[in-house]
């Protein structure tokens, strides 16, 4: 099996500093001279490397796998440990499939039955995080999946997908990061943005949206009740009650027994409530709203002095909700997509305009406050100019920029699509039309893009994180200078970013692992029979992760 190196997958700029994530590390670069400045790495990077080295030193069974678990004795009858590393670096990655009658296997089978899996359903090709049926080393590999920065550049927020943690760093303005907090979310975040306050707004794959303060403070007794915002009691779980009541029980003896049962259940419910509070998060976390489908993207907006949260999901919905503390109130829906929505943005210089894209042929421009479509532009036809046989497209990234000109600041929109070696650009006109399309062809598949202007007099730069694939000579991090001609954007001089070139052991993965980590957007597309979705879930609702209960979304989601 050939191995490749994990590419850079997220990029974020602030003034003349570029942050780029690669595996479980965040690198910083100076855009002025393209030099590498610093590296922060997730604590699990070293643990994973130690576990990998221990795996490599173990004897093999002739098939390339680790030795099978014992078939006799106590260890064979107990559930296998979760495949991750302990703080002591112990190797807990023993295969679970080799234990025929393990309790974990029975539990997995029961979960599959409860999820309504149907005969003939194909196996999902979604991300392997948390999916132990297709587990490899990539599952517990530290990986930064999301990253954003405050407008002043003083704080950086990142999400590590393997442990569902939100990290907040202080930035000294010169590329060095100081870790301020690590907060583990109830579910794996799928999108993140910075709200007003300042607040971190987090959406997860189960359809819930949470807010947490940017700067973490100890949870005081006065707001201890905030813990209940993420306990099962507010997400649909009901306290136990006697099956009988005073209308169905008539004898004195049975009434006494019923009263005794009622008191006993009240005591048990009280203990369960205390336990849920003690097991809740030790930081302020508020559940704002919920969808009945996987959330894929969210943004915050302000218009005419009012603030809003805009959320997009896999089931073609864009919802406009009020901001905190009235996030349960829905102002509008933007309905018009026929396939999943993967990205939404509010372009720079605009207030009431939203642009969305996903599995459809078109990008849609919205008046999001009114929930009405302003215009459409066909993305598939543009893609066919490069690859004529293209039959479908999946938007994996949207961004915007303001280009200075004699006419003033002009708004441009840029899009990338999964497994497509190009960046598509348009000018957003005053009539809210996407005009002057252009294509910037790339040597590799783009994973993420951002723009930067290190100083007022310097040209705009386009930063692209790419997947070199089998091209060992290609670099993963590219920078281009943007130019404009006849209303269309094009790239000019390429920047040389001196990224880390050392191929550490924890950075070596198979091509399948790369697909699992970075090529998941197309998996949001539902099958033609409407039965299978990502992770083998019917109709687009989210499936519980291994070891986690299936919890319904916020009741406000019923308004969908």
Coordinates of C-alpha atoms in Angstrom, one line a residue:
X1 CA 0.0 0.0 0.0
X2 CA 1.5 3.3 -1.1
X3 CA 1.6 6.1 1.4
X4 CA 1.3 9.9 0.9
X5 CA 1.7 12.9 3.2
X6 CA -1.2 14.7 4.8
X7 CA -1.7 18.0 2.9
X8 CA -2.6 21.4 4.3
X9 CA -6.3 21.6 4.5
X10 CA -7.4 24.9 6.1
X11 CA -6.0 28.4 5.6
X12 CA -6.8 31.7 7.4
X13 CA -5.1 35.1 7.1
X14 CA -4.9 38.1 9.4
X15 CA -3.0 41.1 8.0
X16 CA 0.4 39.7 6.9
X17 CA 0.1 36.4 8.8
X18 CA -1.1 33.2 7.3
X19 CA -2.3 30.3 9.5
X20 CA -2.4 26.9 7.8
X21 CA -3.5 23.5 9.3
X22 CA -1.9 20.2 8.5
X23 CA -2.9 17.1 10.4
X24 CA -3.0 18.1 14.1
X25 CA -0.7 21.1 13.6
X26 CA -1.3 24.8 13.0
X27 CA 1.6 26.5 11.1
X28 CA 2.0 30.3 10.7
X29 CA 3.7 32.1 7.8
X30 CA 4.8 35.6 7.1
X31 CA 3.1 36.6 3.8
X32 CA 5.6 39.5 3.3
X33 CA 8.6 37.2 2.8
X34 CA 6.9 33.8 2.8
X35 CA 8.8 32.4 5.7
X36 CA 7.6 29.9 8.3
X37 CA 7.2 31.5 11.7
X38 CA 5.9 28.9 14.2
X39 CA 4.0 25.7 14.8
X40 CA 1.4 24.6 17.4
X41 CA 0.6 21.0 17.6
X42 CA -2.3 19.1 19.2
X43 CA -1.3 17.2 22.4
X44 CA -2.5 14.0 20.7
X45 CA 0.1 14.3 17.9
X46 CA 2.9 12.9 20.0
X47 CA 0.6 10.3 21.5
X48 CA -0.5 9.1 18.1
X49 CA 3.1 9.0 16.9
X50 CA 4.1 6.9 19.9
X51 CA 1.2 4.5 19.4
X52 CA 2.0 4.2 15.7
X53 CA 5.6 3.3 16.5
X54 CA 4.4 0.7 18.9
X55 CA 2.1 -0.7 16.3
X56 CA 4.9 -0.9 13.8
X57 CA 7.1 -2.8 16.3
X58 CA 4.4 -5.4 17.0
X59 CA 4.6 -8.8 15.2
X60 CA 2.3 -9.1 12.2
X61 CA 0.0 -12.1 11.5
X62 CA 1.0 -12.3 7.8
X63 CA -1.9 -10.2 6.5
X64 CA -0.4 -6.8 7.3
X65 CA -2.7 -6.4 10.3
X66 CA -2.0 -6.5 14.0
X67 CA -2.4 -9.8 15.7
X68 CA -5.9 -10.9 16.5
X69 CA -7.3 -10.5 20.0
X70 CA -7.3 -13.6 22.2
X71 CA -10.2 -15.9 21.6
X72 CA -10.3 -17.4 25.1
X73 CA -10.2 -15.9 28.5
X74 CA -11.7 -12.8 30.0
X75 CA -10.3 -10.4 27.4
X76 CA -12.2 -12.1 24.6
X77 CA -15.5 -11.8 26.3
X78 CA -15.2 -8.1 27.3
X79 CA -15.9 -5.2 25.0
X80 CA -12.8 -4.0 23.2
X81 CA -11.4 -0.6 24.3
X82 CA -12.1 2.5 22.2
X83 CA -9.5 2.9 19.5
X84 CA -7.6 5.9 20.8
X85 CA -4.5 6.7 22.8
X86 CA -4.4 7.1 26.6
X87 CA -2.5 9.8 28.3
X88 CA 0.3 7.3 29.0
X89 CA 0.5 6.5 25.3
X90 CA -0.9 3.0 25.6
X91 CA -1.8 1.3 22.4
X92 CA -5.5 0.7 22.4
X93 CA -5.8 0.1 18.6
X94 CA -6.3 -3.7 18.8
X95 CA -8.9 -4.8 16.1
X96 CA -12.4 -5.4 17.4
X97 CA -13.6 -7.4 14.4
X98 CA -11.7 -10.5 15.4
X99 CA -13.7 -11.1 18.5
X100 CA -16.8 -13.0 17.3
X101 CA -19.0 -12.9 20.3
X102 CA -17.8 -9.6 21.9
X103 CA -20.4 -7.4 23.5
X104 CA -19.2 -4.5 21.3
X105 CA -20.1 -6.5 18.2
X106 CA -23.6 -7.2 19.6
X107 CA -24.0 -3.5 20.5
X108 CA -22.9 -2.4 17.0
X109 CA -25.4 -4.8 15.5
X110 CA -28.2 -3.5 17.7
X111 CA -27.4 0.0 16.7
X112 CA -27.5 -0.9 13.1
X113 CA -31.0 -2.4 13.6
X114 CA -32.2 0.7 15.5
X115 CA -31.0 3.0 12.7
X116 CA -33.3 1.3 10.3
X117 CA -30.7 -0.1 8.0
X118 CA -32.4 -1.7 5.0
X119 CA -31.5 -4.7 2.9
X120 CA -29.5 -3.9 -0.1
X121 CA -28.2 -0.6 1.2
X122 CA -24.7 0.3 0.0
X123 CA -22.0 1.0 2.5
X124 CA -21.4 4.7 3.0
X125 CA -18.1 6.3 1.9
X126 CA -18.4 9.2 4.4
X127 CA -15.7 10.3 6.7
X128 CA -14.3 7.5 8.9
X129 CA -14.1 9.6 12.0
X130 CA -16.0 7.6 14.7
X131 CA -17.0 4.8 12.2
X132 CA -15.4 1.6 13.6
X133 CA -16.7 -0.6 10.8
X134 CA -14.0 1.0 8.5
X135 CA -11.5 2.0 11.1
X136 CA -7.9 2.6 10.3
X137 CA -5.3 4.8 12.0
X138 CA -7.0 7.8 10.5
X139 CA -9.9 7.6 12.9
X140 CA -8.1 8.8 16.0
X141 CA -5.5 10.7 14.1
X142 CA -5.4 14.4 15.3
X143 CA -6.8 16.6 12.6
X144 CA -7.7 20.2 12.6
X145 CA -11.0 20.4 10.6
X146 CA -12.1 24.1 11.1
X147 CA -10.4 27.4 11.8
X148 CA -11.4 31.0 12.0
X149 CA -9.9 34.3 13.3
X150 CA -11.3 37.3 15.0
X151 CA -11.5 40.5 12.9
X152 CA -8.8 42.2 14.9
X153 CA -6.5 39.1 14.5
X154 CA -6.0 38.8 18.3
X155 CA -7.6 35.4 18.6
X156 CA -7.7 32.2 16.6
X157 CA -10.3 29.5 17.0
X158 CA -9.8 26.0 15.7
X159 CA -11.7 22.7 15.9
X160 CA -10.0 19.3 16.1
X161 CA -12.4 16.8 14.7
X162 CA -11.2 13.6 16.3
X163 CA -11.9 14.7 19.9
X164 CA -14.7 17.3 19.1
X165 CA -12.6 20.1 20.9
X166 CA -12.8 23.8 20.3
X167 CA -9.5 25.5 20.8
X168 CA -9.0 29.2 21.4
X169 CA -5.6 30.9 21.0
X170 CA -4.2 34.3 21.6
X171 CA -2.2 35.7 18.7
X172 CA 0.7 38.1 19.4
X173 CA 0.4 39.7 15.9
X174 CA 3.6 38.1 14.7
X175 CA 2.5 34.5 14.1
X176 CA 2.9 33.0 17.6
X177 CA -0.1 31.4 19.3
X178 CA -0.7 30.9 23.0
X179 CA -3.4 28.4 23.9
X180 CA -6.1 29.8 26.1
X181 CA -8.7 27.1 26.3
X182 CA -9.8 23.7 25.1
X183 CA -13.5 22.9 25.3
X184 CA -15.0 19.5 24.2
X185 CA -18.4 19.8 22.5
X186 CA -21.2 17.3 22.9
X187 CA -21.1 16.4 19.2
X188 CA -18.5 16.9 16.5
X189 CA -18.7 20.4 15.0
X190 CA -19.4 20.7 11.3
X191 CA -19.2 24.5 11.0
X192 CA -18.1 27.4 13.2
X193 CA -18.2 31.2 13.1
X194 CA -17.6 34.1 15.4
X195 CA -20.6 35.9 16.6
X196 CA -21.3 39.1 18.4
X197 CA -20.3 39.5 22.0
X198 CA -17.8 38.0 21.3
X199 CA -19.3 34.5 21.0
X200 CA -18.3 31.3 19.2
X201 CA -21.2 29.9 17.3
X202 CA -20.9 26.2 16.6
X203 CA -23.1 23.9 14.5
X204 CA -22.8 20.2 14.6
X205 CA -23.6 17.3 12.3
X206 CA -26.6 16.4 14.5
X207 CA -28.3 19.7 13.6
X208 CA -27.8 21.7 16.8
X209 CA -26.3 25.1 17.1
X210 CA -24.5 26.2 20.3
X211 CA -22.9 29.4 21.6
X212 CA -20.0 29.7 24.0
X213 CA -18.0 32.7 25.0
X214 CA -14.7 33.3 23.1
X215 CA -12.8 33.7 26.4
X216 CA -13.5 31.0 28.8
X217 CA -14.4 31.8 32.4
X218 CA -15.1 29.4 35.3
X219 CA -18.8 28.3 35.5
X220 CA -20.1 30.2 38.5
X221 CA -23.0 28.8 40.7
X222 CA -25.3 31.6 39.4
X223 CA -25.1 30.2 35.8
X224 CA -24.7 26.6 36.7
X225 CA -28.1 26.0 35.2
X226 CA -26.5 26.5 31.7
X227 CA -25.2 22.9 32.0
X228 CA -28.8 21.7 31.5
X229 CA -28.7 23.2 28.0
X230 CA -26.9 20.1 26.8
X231 CA -28.4 17.4 29.0
X232 CA -30.8 14.8 27.6
X233 CA -33.7 16.3 29.7
X234 CA -33.9 19.3 27.4
X235 CA -33.3 17.3 24.2
X236 CA -36.3 15.0 24.4
X237 CA -35.6 12.7 27.3
X238 CA -38.6 12.5 29.8
X239 CA -38.5 11.6 33.5
X240 CA -39.9 8.2 34.4
X241 CA -43.6 8.1 35.6
X242 CA -45.8 5.3 36.8
X243 CA -47.8 3.5 34.2
X244 CA -50.9 3.5 36.4
X245 CA -52.7 6.5 38.0
X246 CA -55.4 7.2 40.5
X247 CA -58.1 6.8 37.9
X248 CA -57.1 3.3 37.1
X249 CA -56.3 2.1 40.7
X250 CA -59.2 1.8 43.1
X251 CA -58.4 -0.3 46.1
X252 CA -56.7 1.2 49.1
X253 CA -53.9 -1.3 49.0
X254 CA -53.1 -0.6 45.3
X255 CA -53.3 3.2 45.9
X256 CA -50.7 2.9 48.7
X257 CA -48.5 0.8 46.3
X258 CA -48.9 3.4 43.6
X259 CA -47.9 6.2 46.0
X260 CA -44.9 4.3 47.0
X261 CA -43.9 3.8 43.4
X262 CA -44.4 7.5 42.6
X263 CA -42.1 8.5 45.4
X264 CA -39.5 6.0 44.4
X265 CA -39.5 7.2 40.8
X266 CA -39.3 10.9 42.0
X267 CA -36.2 10.0 43.9
X268 CA -34.6 8.2 41.0
X269 CA -35.4 11.1 38.6
X270 CA -33.9 13.5 41.1
X271 CA -30.7 11.4 41.2
X272 CA -30.6 11.2 37.4
X273 CA -30.9 15.0 37.2
X274 CA -28.1 15.5 39.6
X275 CA -25.9 13.1 37.7
X276 CA -26.7 14.8 34.4
X277 CA -25.7 18.1 35.9
X278 CA -22.4 16.8 37.3
X279 CA -21.6 15.2 33.9
X280 CA -22.4 18.4 32.0
X281 CA -19.7 20.7 30.6
X282 CA -17.6 22.7 33.0
X283 CA -17.9 25.8 30.8
X284 CA -20.7 28.0 29.6
X285 CA -22.5 26.4 26.7
X286 CA -26.0 27.4 25.4
X287 CA -28.1 25.4 23.0
X288 CA -29.6 28.0 20.5
X289 CA -31.5 26.2 17.9
X290 CA -31.8 22.9 16.0
X291 CA -32.5 21.4 12.6
X292 CA -33.8 17.9 11.9
X293 CA -30.9 17.4 9.4
X294 CA -27.1 17.6 9.4
X295 CA -25.9 21.2 9.5
X296 CA -23.3 22.1 6.9
X297 CA -22.7 25.8 7.2
X298 CA -23.6 28.9 9.2
X299 CA -23.0 32.6 9.3
X300 CA -24.1 35.5 11.5
X301 CA -25.4 38.7 10.0
X302 CA -26.6 42.2 11.1
X303 CA -29.1 44.3 9.2
X304 CA -30.8 47.5 10.3
X305 CA -29.5 47.1 13.8
X306 CA -30.8 43.5 14.2
X307 CA -28.7 40.4 14.4
X308 CA -29.4 37.0 12.9
X309 CA -28.0 33.5 12.6
X310 CA -28.2 31.8 9.1
X311 CA -27.9 28.1 9.0
X312 CA -27.8 25.6 6.1
X313 CA -28.4 21.9 6.2
X314 CA -28.2 18.8 4.1
X315 CA -31.9 18.8 3.4
X316 CA -31.8 21.9 1.1
X317 CA -33.0 24.3 3.9
X318 CA -31.5 27.7 4.7
X319 CA -33.0 29.1 7.9
X320 CA -32.9 32.7 9.1
X321 CA -33.2 32.9 12.9
X322 CA -32.9 35.7 15.3
X323 CA -29.7 36.1 17.3
X324 CA -29.2 35.4 21.0
X325 CA -31.3 35.4 23.1
X326 CA -34.2 34.9 20.6
X327 CA -32.5 32.3 18.4
X328 CA -35.6 30.0 18.7
X329 CA -37.6 32.6 16.6
X330 CA -37.4 31.9 12.8
X331 CA -37.6 34.9 10.6
X332 CA -37.5 33.3 7.2
X333 CA -36.5 30.3 5.1
X334 CA -34.6 30.4 1.8
X335 CA -36.0 27.5 -0.2
X336 CA -34.9 26.8 -3.7
X337 CA -32.1 24.2 -3.7
X338 CA -32.9 20.7 -5.0
X339 CA -29.7 19.1 -3.5
X340 CA -27.8 19.5 -0.3
X341 CA -26.3 22.9 0.6
X342 CA -22.7 22.7 1.7
X343 CA -21.6 26.4 1.8
X344 CA -23.2 29.8 2.5
X345 CA -21.5 33.2 2.7
X346 CA -22.5 36.8 3.0
X347 CA -20.2 38.6 0.6
X348 CA -18.0 41.4 1.8
X349 CA -19.6 44.8 1.3
X350 CA -23.1 43.3 1.4
X351 CA -25.7 43.2 4.2
X352 CA -28.8 41.6 2.8
X353 CA -27.3 39.3 0.2
X354 CA -26.5 35.6 0.8
X355 CA -24.8 33.2 -1.7
X356 CA -25.3 29.5 -1.3
X357 CA -24.0 26.4 -3.2
X358 CA -23.9 22.6 -2.8
X359 CA -24.8 19.7 -4.9
X360 CA -27.0 21.7 -7.4
X361 CA -25.8 22.9 -10.8
X362 CA -26.3 26.6 -9.7
X363 CA -25.0 29.0 -7.1
X364 CA -28.0 31.0 -5.8
X365 CA -28.0 34.7 -4.7
X366 CA -30.6 35.4 -2.0
X367 CA -32.3 38.3 -0.3
X368 CA -32.0 36.3 2.9
X369 CA -34.3 38.6 4.9
X370 CA -37.1 38.1 2.5
X371 CA -36.2 34.5 1.7
X372 CA -36.4 35.2 -2.0
X373 CA -34.0 34.3 -4.9
X374 CA -32.4 37.3 -6.5
X375 CA -30.5 35.4 -9.2
X376 CA -28.9 32.1 -10.2
X377 CA -25.7 31.3 -12.0
X378 CA -24.9 27.9 -13.5
X379 CA -21.7 26.4 -12.1
X380 CA -21.8 23.1 -13.9
X381 CA -21.6 24.7 -17.3
X382 CA -18.5 26.6 -16.2
X383 CA -17.0 23.4 -15.0
X384 CA -17.7 21.7 -18.3
X385 CA -15.4 24.3 -20.0
X386 CA -12.5 22.5 -18.3
X387 CA -13.9 18.9 -18.1
X388 CA -16.6 18.5 -20.7
X389 CA -17.8 15.1 -19.3
X390 CA -18.6 16.6 -15.9
X391 CA -22.1 15.5 -14.9
X392 CA -22.4 16.9 -11.3
X393 CA -20.6 19.3 -9.1
X394 CA -20.2 19.7 -5.3
X395 CA -19.2 23.0 -3.9
X396 CA -16.6 22.6 -1.1
X397 CA -15.8 26.2 -0.5
X398 CA -17.0 29.8 -1.0
X399 CA -15.3 33.1 -0.1
X400 CA -15.5 36.7 -1.2
X401 CA -13.2 39.7 -1.6
X402 CA -13.2 43.4 -2.3
X403 CA -11.1 44.4 -5.3
X404 CA -10.0 48.1 -5.4
X405 CA -10.7 49.9 -8.7
X406 CA -11.4 53.3 -10.1
X407 CA -15.0 52.5 -9.7
X408 CA -14.6 51.8 -6.0
X409 CA -14.5 48.5 -4.1
X410 CA -15.9 45.7 -6.3
X411 CA -17.2 42.5 -4.7
X412 CA -16.0 39.2 -6.1
X413 CA -17.2 35.7 -5.2
X414 CA -14.8 32.7 -5.4
X415 CA -15.9 29.0 -5.3
X416 CA -14.1 25.7 -5.3
X417 CA -15.6 22.3 -5.9
X418 CA -14.6 18.9 -4.6
X419 CA -12.1 16.9 -6.7
X420 CA -11.9 19.7 -9.3
X421 CA -8.6 21.5 -10.1
X422 CA -9.9 25.0 -10.5
X423 CA -11.2 28.1 -8.7
X424 CA -14.3 29.8 -10.2
X425 CA -14.8 33.5 -9.8
X426 CA -17.6 36.0 -10.5
X427 CA -18.2 39.7 -10.0
X428 CA -21.3 40.4 -7.9
X429 CA -22.9 43.4 -9.5
X430 CA -25.1 46.1 -8.1
X431 CA -28.1 44.2 -9.5
X432 CA -27.1 41.2 -7.4
X433 CA -26.1 39.2 -10.5
X434 CA -22.9 37.0 -10.7
X435 CA -21.2 38.3 -13.8
X436 CA -17.8 38.2 -15.5
X437 CA -17.0 34.6 -14.7
X438 CA -13.5 33.3 -14.9
X439 CA -11.6 30.1 -14.1
X440 CA -8.2 29.9 -12.4
X441 CA -6.9 26.4 -13.1
X442 CA -4.8 24.7 -10.5
X443 CA -2.2 21.9 -10.5
X444 CA -3.9 20.0 -7.8
X445 CA -7.3 19.7 -6.1
X446 CA -8.0 22.6 -3.8
X447 CA -9.1 21.8 -0.2
X448 CA -9.6 25.4 1.1
X449 CA -9.0 29.0 -0.1
X450 CA -8.7 32.4 1.5
X451 CA -7.6 35.8 0.4
X452 CA -5.2 38.3 2.0
X453 CA -3.9 41.8 1.6
X454 CA -0.8 42.2 3.8
X455 CA -0.8 46.0 3.4
X456 CA -3.0 48.7 1.8
X457 CA -0.6 49.2 -1.1
X458 CA 0.1 45.6 -1.9
X459 CA -1.9 43.5 -4.3
X460 CA -4.5 41.0 -3.2
X461 CA -3.2 37.5 -2.6
X462 CA -5.1 34.2 -3.1
X463 CA -4.0 31.4 -0.7
X464 CA -4.8 27.8 -1.6
X465 CA -4.4 24.6 0.4
X466 CA -4.1 21.8 -2.1
X467 CA -3.9 18.0 -2.2
X468 CA -0.9 17.1 -4.2
X469 CA -2.0 13.4 -4.4
X470 CA 0.6 11.2 -6.0
X471 CA 2.5 14.2 -7.3
X472 CA 5.5 14.2 -4.9
X473 CA 7.0 17.3 -6.5
X474 CA 3.9 19.4 -6.0
X475 CA 3.5 21.6 -2.9
X476 CA 0.4 21.6 -0.8
X477 CA 0.4 25.3 0.1
X478 CA 0.2 27.8 -2.8
X479 CA -0.1 31.6 -3.0
X480 CA -1.1 33.7 -6.0
X481 CA -1.3 37.4 -6.7
X482 CA -4.7 38.4 -8.1
X483 CA -5.1 40.7 -11.0
X484 CA -8.2 42.0 -12.8
X485 CA -8.8 42.5 -16.5
X486 CA -12.0 43.4 -18.2
X487 CA -13.9 42.7 -15.1
X488 CA -12.5 39.2 -14.6
X489 CA -10.1 37.9 -12.0
X490 CA -7.0 36.0 -12.9
X491 CA -3.8 34.9 -11.1
X492 CA -0.4 36.2 -11.8
X493 CA 2.7 35.7 -9.7
X494 CA 2.9 32.6 -7.6
X495 CA 4.2 32.9 -4.0
X496 CA 6.6 30.4 -2.5
X497 CA 5.5 29.5 1.0
X498 CA 8.3 27.6 2.8
X499 CA 6.1 25.0 4.5
X500 CA 7.4 22.2 6.7
X501 CA 8.8 19.5 4.4
X502 CA 9.7 16.9 7.0
X503 CA 7.6 13.8 6.5
X504 CA 6.9 12.8 10.1
X505 CA 5.6 9.3 10.8
X506 CA 2.2 10.7 11.9
X507 CA 1.9 12.5 8.6
X508 CA 2.1 9.3 6.5
X509 CA -1.3 8.0 5.4
X510 CA -2.8 5.9 2.7
X511 CA -4.7 7.4 -0.3
X512 CA -8.0 6.0 1.2
X513 CA -7.3 7.9 4.4
X514 CA -6.9 11.1 2.4
X515 CA -10.3 10.5 0.8
X516 CA -11.9 9.9 4.2
X517 CA -10.5 13.0 5.7
X518 CA -10.8 15.6 2.9
X519 CA -13.3 14.3 0.3
X520 CA -16.7 14.1 2.1
X521 CA -18.8 16.8 0.5
X522 CA -20.1 14.6 -2.4
X523 CA -21.2 12.0 0.3
X524 CA -23.8 14.5 1.4
X525 CA -25.7 13.7 -1.9
X526 CA -28.6 11.4 -1.3
X527 CA -29.0 8.2 -3.2
X528 CA -31.6 8.0 -6.0
X529 CA -33.8 5.7 -3.9
X530 CA -33.8 8.3 -1.1
X531 CA -32.8 5.6 1.4
X532 CA -29.1 6.0 2.1
X533 CA -27.1 9.0 3.2
X534 CA -23.9 9.8 4.9
X535 CA -22.8 7.2 7.4
X536 CA -25.6 4.9 6.1
X537 CA -28.4 7.1 7.5
X538 CA -31.9 7.1 5.9
X539 CA -33.1 10.3 4.3
X540 CA -30.4 12.6 5.7
X541 CA -30.9 12.6 9.4
X542 CA -27.7 12.2 11.4
X543 CA -26.7 8.9 13.0
X544 CA -25.2 8.7 16.5
X545 CA -21.5 8.4 16.8
X546 CA -20.1 5.3 18.3
X547 CA -20.5 5.3 22.0
X548 CA -23.0 8.2 22.0
X549 CA -26.7 8.1 22.5
X550 CA -29.1 9.2 19.7
X551 CA -30.5 12.5 20.8
X552 CA -33.2 14.4 19.0
X553 CA -32.5 18.0 17.9
X554 CA -33.8 21.0 19.7
X555 CA -37.7 21.0 19.6
X556 CA -37.5 24.3 17.7
X557 CA -36.4 22.2 14.7
X558 CA -40.0 21.0 14.4
X559 CA -40.7 24.3 12.8
X560 CA -38.9 23.1 9.7

